[in-house]
XYZ file of C-alpha atoms in Angstrom:
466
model
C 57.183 161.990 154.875
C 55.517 158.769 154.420
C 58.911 157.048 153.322
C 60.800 154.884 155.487
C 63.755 157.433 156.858
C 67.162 156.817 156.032
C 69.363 155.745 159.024
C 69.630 153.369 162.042
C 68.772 153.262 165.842
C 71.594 152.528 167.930
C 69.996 152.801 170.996
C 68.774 149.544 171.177
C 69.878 145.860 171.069
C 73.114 144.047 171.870
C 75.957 145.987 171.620
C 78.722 144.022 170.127
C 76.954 143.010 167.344
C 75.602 146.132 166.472
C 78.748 147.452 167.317
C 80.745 145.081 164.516
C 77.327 145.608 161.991
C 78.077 149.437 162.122
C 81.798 149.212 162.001
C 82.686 146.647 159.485
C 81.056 148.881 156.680
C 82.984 151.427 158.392
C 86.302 149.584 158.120
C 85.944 148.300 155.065
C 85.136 151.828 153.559
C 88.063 153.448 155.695
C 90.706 150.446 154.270
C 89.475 150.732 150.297
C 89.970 154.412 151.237
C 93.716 154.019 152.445
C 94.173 151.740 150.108
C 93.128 153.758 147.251
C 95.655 156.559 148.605
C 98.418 153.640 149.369
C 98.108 152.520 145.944
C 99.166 155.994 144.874
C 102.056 155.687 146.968
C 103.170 152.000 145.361
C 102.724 153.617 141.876
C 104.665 156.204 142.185
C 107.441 154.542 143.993
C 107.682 151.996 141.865
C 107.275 153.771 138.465
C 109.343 157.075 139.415
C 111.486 156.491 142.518
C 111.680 158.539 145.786
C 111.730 161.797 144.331
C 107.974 160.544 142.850
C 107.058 159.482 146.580
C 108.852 162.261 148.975
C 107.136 164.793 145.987
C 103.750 163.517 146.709
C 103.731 163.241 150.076
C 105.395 166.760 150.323
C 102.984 168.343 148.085
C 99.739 167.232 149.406
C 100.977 168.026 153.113
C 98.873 171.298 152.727
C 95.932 169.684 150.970
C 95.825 166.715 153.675
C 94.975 169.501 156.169
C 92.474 170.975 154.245
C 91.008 167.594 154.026
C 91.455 167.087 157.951
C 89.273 170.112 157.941
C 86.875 168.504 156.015
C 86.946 165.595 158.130
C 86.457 167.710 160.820
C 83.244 169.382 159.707
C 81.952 166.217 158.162
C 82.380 165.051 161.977
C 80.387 168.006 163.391
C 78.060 166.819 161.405
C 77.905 163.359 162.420
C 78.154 164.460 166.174
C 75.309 166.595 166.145
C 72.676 164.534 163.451
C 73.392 161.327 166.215
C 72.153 163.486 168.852
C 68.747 164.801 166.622
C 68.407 161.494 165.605
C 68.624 159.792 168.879
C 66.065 162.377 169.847
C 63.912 162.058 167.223
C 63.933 165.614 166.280
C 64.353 164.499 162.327
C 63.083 168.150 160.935
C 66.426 169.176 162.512
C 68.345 166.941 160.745
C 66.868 167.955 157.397
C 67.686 171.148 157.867
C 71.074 170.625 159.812
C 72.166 169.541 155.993
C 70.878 172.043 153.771
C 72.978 174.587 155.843
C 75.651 171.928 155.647
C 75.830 171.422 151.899
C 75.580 175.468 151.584
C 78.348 176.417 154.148
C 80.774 173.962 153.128
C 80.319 174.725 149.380
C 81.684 178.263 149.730
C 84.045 177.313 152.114
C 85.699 174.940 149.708
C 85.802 177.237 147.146
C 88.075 179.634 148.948
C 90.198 176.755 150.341
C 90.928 175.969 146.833
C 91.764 179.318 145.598
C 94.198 180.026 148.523
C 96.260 176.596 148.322
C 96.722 176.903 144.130
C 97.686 180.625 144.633
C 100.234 179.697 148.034
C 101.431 176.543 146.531
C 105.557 177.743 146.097
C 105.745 179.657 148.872
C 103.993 176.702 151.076
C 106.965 173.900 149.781
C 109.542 176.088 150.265
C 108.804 176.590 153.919
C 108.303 173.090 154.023
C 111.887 172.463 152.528
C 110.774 170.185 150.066
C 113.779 168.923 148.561
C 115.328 169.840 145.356
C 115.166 166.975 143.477
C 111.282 166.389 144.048
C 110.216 170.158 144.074
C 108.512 169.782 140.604
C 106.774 166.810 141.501
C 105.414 168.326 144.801
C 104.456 171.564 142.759
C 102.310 169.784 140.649
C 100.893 167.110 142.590
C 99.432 170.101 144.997
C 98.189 172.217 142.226
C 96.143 169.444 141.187
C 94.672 168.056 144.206
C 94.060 171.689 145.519
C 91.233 171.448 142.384
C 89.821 168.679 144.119
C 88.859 170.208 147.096
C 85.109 171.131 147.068
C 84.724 166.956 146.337
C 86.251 166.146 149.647
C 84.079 168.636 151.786
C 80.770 167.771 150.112
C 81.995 163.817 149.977
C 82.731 164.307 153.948
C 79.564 165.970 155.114
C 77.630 164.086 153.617
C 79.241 160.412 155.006
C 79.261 162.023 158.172
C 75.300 162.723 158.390
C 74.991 159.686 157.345
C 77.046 158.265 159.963
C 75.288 160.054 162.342
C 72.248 158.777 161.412
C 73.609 155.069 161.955
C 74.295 154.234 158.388
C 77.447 153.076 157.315
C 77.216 151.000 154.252
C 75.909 153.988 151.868
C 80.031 155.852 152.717
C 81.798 152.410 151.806
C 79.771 152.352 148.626
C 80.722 155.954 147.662
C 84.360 155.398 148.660
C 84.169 152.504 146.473
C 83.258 154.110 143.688
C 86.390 156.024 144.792
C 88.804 153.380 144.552
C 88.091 151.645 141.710
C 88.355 154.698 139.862
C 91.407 156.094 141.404
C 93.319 152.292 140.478
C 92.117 152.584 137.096
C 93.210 156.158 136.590
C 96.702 156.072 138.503
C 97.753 153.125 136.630
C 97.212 154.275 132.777
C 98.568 158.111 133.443
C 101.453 157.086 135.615
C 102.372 153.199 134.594
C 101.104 153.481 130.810
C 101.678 157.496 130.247
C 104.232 158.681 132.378
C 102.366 161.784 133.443
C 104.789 160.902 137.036
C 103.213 162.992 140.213
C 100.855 164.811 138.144
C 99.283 161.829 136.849
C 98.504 160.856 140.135
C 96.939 164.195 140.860
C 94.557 163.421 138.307
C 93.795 159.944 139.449
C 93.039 161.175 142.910
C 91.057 164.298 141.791
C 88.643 161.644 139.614
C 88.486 159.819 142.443
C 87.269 162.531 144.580
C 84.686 163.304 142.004
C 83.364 159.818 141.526
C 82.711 159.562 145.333
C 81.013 162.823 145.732
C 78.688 162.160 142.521
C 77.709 159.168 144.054
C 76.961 160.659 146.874
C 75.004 163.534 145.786
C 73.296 161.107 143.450
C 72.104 159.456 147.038
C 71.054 162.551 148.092
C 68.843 163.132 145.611
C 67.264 160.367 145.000
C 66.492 160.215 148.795
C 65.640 163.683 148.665
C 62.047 163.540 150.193
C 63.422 160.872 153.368
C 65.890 163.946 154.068
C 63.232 166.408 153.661
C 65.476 168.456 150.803
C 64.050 170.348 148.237
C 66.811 170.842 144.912
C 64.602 173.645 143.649
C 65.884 176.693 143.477
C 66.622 178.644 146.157
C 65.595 175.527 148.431
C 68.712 174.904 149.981
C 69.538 177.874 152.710
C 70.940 178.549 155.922
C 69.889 177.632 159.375
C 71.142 180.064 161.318
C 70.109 178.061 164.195
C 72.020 174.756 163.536
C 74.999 177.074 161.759
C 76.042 178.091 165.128
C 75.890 174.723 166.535
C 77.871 173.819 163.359
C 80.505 175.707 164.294
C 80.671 175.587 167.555
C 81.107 171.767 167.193
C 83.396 172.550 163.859
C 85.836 175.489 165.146
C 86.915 173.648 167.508
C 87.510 170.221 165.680
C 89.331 172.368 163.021
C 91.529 173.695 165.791
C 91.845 170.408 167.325
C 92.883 169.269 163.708
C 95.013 172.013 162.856
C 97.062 171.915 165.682
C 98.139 168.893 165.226
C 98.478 168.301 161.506
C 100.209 171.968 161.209
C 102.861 170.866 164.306
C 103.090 167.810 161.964
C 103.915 169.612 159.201
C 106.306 171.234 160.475
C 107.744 168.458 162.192
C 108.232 166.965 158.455
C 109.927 170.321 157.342
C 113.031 169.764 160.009
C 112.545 165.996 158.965
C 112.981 167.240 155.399
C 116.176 169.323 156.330
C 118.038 165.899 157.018
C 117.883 164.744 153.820
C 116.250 162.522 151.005
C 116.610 159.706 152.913
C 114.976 160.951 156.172
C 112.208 162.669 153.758
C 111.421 159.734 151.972
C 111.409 156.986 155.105
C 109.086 159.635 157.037
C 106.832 159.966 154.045
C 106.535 156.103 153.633
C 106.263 155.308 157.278
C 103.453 157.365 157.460
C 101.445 156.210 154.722
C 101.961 152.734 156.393
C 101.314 153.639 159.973
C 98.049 155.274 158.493
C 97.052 152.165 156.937
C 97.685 149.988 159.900
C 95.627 152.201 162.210
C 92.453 151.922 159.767
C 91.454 149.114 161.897
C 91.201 151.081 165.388
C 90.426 154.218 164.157
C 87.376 152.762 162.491
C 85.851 151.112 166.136
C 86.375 154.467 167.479
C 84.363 156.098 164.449
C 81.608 153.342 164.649
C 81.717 153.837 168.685
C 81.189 157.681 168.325
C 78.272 157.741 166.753
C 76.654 155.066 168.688
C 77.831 157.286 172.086
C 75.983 160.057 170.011
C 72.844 158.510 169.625
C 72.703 156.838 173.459
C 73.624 160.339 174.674
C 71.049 161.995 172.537
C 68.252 159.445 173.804
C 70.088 159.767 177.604
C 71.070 156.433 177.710
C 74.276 156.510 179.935
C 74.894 152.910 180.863
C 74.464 152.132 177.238
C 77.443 154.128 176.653
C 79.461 152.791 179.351
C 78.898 149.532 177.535
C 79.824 151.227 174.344
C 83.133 152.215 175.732
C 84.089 149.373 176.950
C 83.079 146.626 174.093
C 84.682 149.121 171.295
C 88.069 148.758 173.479
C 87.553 145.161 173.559
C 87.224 145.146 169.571
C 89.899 148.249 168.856
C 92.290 146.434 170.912
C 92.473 143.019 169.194
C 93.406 145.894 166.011
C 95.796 147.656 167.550
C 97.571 143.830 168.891
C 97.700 143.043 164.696
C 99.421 146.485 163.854
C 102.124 145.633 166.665
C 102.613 142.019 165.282
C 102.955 143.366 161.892
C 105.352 146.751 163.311
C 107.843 143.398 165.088
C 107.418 140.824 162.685
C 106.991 142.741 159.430
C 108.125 145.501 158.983
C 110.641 145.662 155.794
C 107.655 143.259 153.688
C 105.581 146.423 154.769
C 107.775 149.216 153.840
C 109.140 147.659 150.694
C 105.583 148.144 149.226
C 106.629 151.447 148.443
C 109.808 151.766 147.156
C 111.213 150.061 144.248
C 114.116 147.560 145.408
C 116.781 149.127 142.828
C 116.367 152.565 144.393
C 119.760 153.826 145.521
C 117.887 154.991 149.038
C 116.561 151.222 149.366
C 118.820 149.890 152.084
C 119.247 153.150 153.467
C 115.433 153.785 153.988
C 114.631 150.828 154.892
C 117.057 150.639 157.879
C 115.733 153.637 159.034
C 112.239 152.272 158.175
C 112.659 149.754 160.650
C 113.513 152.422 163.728
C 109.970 153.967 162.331
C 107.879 150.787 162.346
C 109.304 150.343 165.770
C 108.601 153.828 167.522
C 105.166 153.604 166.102
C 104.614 150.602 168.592
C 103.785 153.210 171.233
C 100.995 154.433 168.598
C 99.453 151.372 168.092
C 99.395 150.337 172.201
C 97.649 153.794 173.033
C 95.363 153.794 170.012
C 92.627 151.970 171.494
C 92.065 153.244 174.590
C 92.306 156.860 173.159
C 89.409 156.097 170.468
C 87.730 154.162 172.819
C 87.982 157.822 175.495
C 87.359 159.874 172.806
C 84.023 158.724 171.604
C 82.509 159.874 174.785
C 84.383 163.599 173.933
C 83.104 163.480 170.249
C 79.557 161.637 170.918
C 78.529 163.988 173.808
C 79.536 166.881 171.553
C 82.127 168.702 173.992
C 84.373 170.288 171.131
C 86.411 172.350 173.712
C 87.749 169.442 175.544
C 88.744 168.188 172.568
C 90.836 170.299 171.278
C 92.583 170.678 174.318
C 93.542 167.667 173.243
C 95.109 168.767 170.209
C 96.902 171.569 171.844
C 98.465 168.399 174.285
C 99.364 166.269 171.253
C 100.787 169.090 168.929
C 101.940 172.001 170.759
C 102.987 170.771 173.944
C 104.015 167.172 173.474
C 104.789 166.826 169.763
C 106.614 169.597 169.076
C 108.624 170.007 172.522
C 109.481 166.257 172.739
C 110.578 166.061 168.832
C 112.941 169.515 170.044
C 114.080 168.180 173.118
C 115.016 164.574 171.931
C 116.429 165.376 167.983
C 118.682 168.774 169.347
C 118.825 168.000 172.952
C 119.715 165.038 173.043
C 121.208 164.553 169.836
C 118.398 161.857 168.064
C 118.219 163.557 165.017
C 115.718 162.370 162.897
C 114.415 159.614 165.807
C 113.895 162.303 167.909
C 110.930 163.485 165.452
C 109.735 159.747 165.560
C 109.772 159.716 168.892
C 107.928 163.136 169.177
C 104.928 162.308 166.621
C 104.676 159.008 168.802
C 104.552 159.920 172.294
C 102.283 163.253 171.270
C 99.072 160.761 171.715
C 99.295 160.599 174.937
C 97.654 164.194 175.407
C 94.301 163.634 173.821
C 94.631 160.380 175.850
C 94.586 161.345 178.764
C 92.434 163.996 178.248
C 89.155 161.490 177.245
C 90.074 158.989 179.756
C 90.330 161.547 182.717
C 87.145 163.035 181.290
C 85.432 159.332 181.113
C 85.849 158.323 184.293
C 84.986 161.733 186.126
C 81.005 161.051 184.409
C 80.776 164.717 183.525
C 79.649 163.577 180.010
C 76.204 162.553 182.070
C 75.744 166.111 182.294
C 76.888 168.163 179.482
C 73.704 169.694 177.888
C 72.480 168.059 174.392
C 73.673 170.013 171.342
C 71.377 173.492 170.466
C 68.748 171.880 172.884
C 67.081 175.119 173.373
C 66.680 175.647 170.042
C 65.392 172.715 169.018
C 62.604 172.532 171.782
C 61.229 175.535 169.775
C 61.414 174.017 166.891
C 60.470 170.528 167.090
């Protein structure tokens, strides 16, 4: 390849400043992202009511963990293309994503089938209340058809990431946005298509993203070392397995959590429309507050990846601690904004003549409040968990997840709403203090050093190849 490569070394130069370079890209892509799923959230509410808002958060529950499994492969990917990449070995990398853009591809396909033909059975178990059962059913039909645009949209930004580059996934996402706005506001403001019409809108969006994306691909085709041809694109047994071994775990790690979540918002849902709708808006908002940290942690993650790849350990004690310098200056706005401004916040997504208004937003409040404790712990656990994700140890993570959703999430949220008689807090309280598991798992892994010594991803295999 006579090309310049796509991508960017991280394992040289000042830190901070290639640490804010790499992450602004990342958090402006990660905000226009939220925002373009917020903005769903304000439409709805404000055109159709709570019933339009608990309905779309309640129906793309199940979809939102497909697309944490997404996310989840899409990071496997970015974990193991910032070790080839720190190490050079860039024939890996080419053909770490042809088996990517093949395995995900079916995968997606059979996601999709199995969430349109489980849809009633899956909102009944989550309780989904009466009044916003149609609205669920449809929004998850919908989005369920979107599916194969998140995986390929997600493997392919998290390559990319991998690889150091971070402004081509805020131009995709983007592309997202604007076309998601567009869409959401003529089929639910102008034709009153409700929860279905912002199905569609976030289906298009999907679309646009991964189009652009694949359009990159293509045209970069010969820096990657792809071949669109037919029959080009096959499987790697080779990086498959290290795929998966990264993946399976992730997933798991994912899974666990989002599933203890869901259900979690199923006893949340049995308390009501009012305790439905305030846990569905307080999430979208704590979500958008912790765009800000969570997108240091994803810039710091693939920088670890690289430095660990090119065995550049002090590096990545620098890493760790300048990206909890940076995440924690975030996560000190998202408290100001959880003491000082919290109903402004909330009232985003609810129309003020709603009969739930005051009712929500009282318990609103008591939301914005718990989630304090999220926003204090956020930054050291991204800051922790970059050395888990950039070194590649899957396992430890999801031991993590097992600590945040089995163990703390759910038996906290029990203990505290029945126990102890919280009710609905109790669930707050659970979701909130269920961070502290991965936490401590990272930072006790961090300072112990044995991230100096975990072997490089499919090193053996690679040596033969490269």
């Amino acid at each position: 390849m006579t090309q310049k490569r796509v991508g960017v070394d991280l394992t040289d130069g000042k830190i901070l400043p290639q640490l804010l370079r790499f992450v602004l890209p990342l958090l402006l892509a990660n905000v226009v992202q939220q925002l373009y799923n917020t903005v769903d959230m304000v439409v709805i509410g404000q055109f159709v009511g709570s019933a339009g808002s608990t309905g779309v958060s309640n129906g793309g529950e199940i979809a939102t963990l497909i697309t944490f499994i997404a996310t989840s492969l899409g990071s496997a990917g970015q974990i193991y293309v910032a070790q080839l990449f720190g190490a050079k070995a860039h024939r890996g990398i080419s053909e770490t994503l042809s088996t990517a853009m093949v395995f995900v591809t079916a995968l997606s396909l059979v996601t999709t089938v199995l969430c349109v033909a489980f849809c009633d059975p899956m909102l009944r178990w989550l309780n989904c209340p009466e009044e916003a059962f149609g609205q669920a059913r449809s929004y998850m039909v919908i989005v369920s058809l979107g599916l194969p645009f998140v995986f390929g949209y997600n493997m392919v930004c998290g390559i990319l990431r991998g690889m150091g580059e971070a402004k081509r996934p805020l131009l995709f996402i983007t592309v997202a946005a604007v076309s998601n706005i567009v869409m959401d506001l003529l089929l639910v403001a102008i034709i009153p298509l409700e929860a279905a019409g912002t199905a569609i809108a976030t289906v298009c969006a999907q679309l646009a993203s991964f189009i652009a994306s694949f359009i990159f691909l293509y045209r970069k085709r010969e820096q990657f070392g792809l071949s669109f041809d037919r029959g080009s694109l096959k499987l790697h047994r080779h990086h498959l397995a290290v795929l998966l071994k990264l993946g399976i775990p992730l997933t798991m790690q994912t899974a666990l959590i989002h599933f203890t979540q869901i259900i979690c918002v199923r006893r949340i849902n049995a308390y009501g429309m009012i305790a439905a709708s305030t846990n569905s808006i307080g999430k979208r908002v704590g979500k958008l507050v912790n765009t800000f940290t969570s997108s240091v942690n994803q810039g710091s993650g693939a920088m670890v990846g690289q430095n660990i790849g090119a065995k550049k350990y002090d590096r990545v004690t620098s890493i760790v601690r300048t990206s909890l310098l940076c995440a924690g200056v975030c996560g000190l706005m998202a408290i100001f904004i959880a003491i000082f401004l919290p109903r402004e916040t909330l009232g985003l997504f609810i129309r003020h003549d709603d009969p739930n208004f005051e009712a929500i937003m009282e318990l609103g409040v008591v939301y914005m409040h718990i989630n304090i404790l999220v926003f204090a712990m956020a930054p050291f656990q991204g800051a922790f968990q970059a050395v888990v994700t950039g070194c590649g140890n899957a396992r430890l993570a999801m031991l993590g997840g097992l600590l945040d959703g089995v163990v703390l999430r759910l038996g906290i949220s029990f203990l505290l709403a029945y126990t102890m008689n919280l009710g609905v807090r109790g669930f707050f309280y659970g979701d909130a203090l269920a961070h502290l598991g991965p936490l401590t798992v990272s930072a006790v892994y961090y300072f112990s050093g044995k991230w100096k010594t975990y072997s490089l991803l499919g090193q053996q295999g690679r040596k033969r190849r490269e």
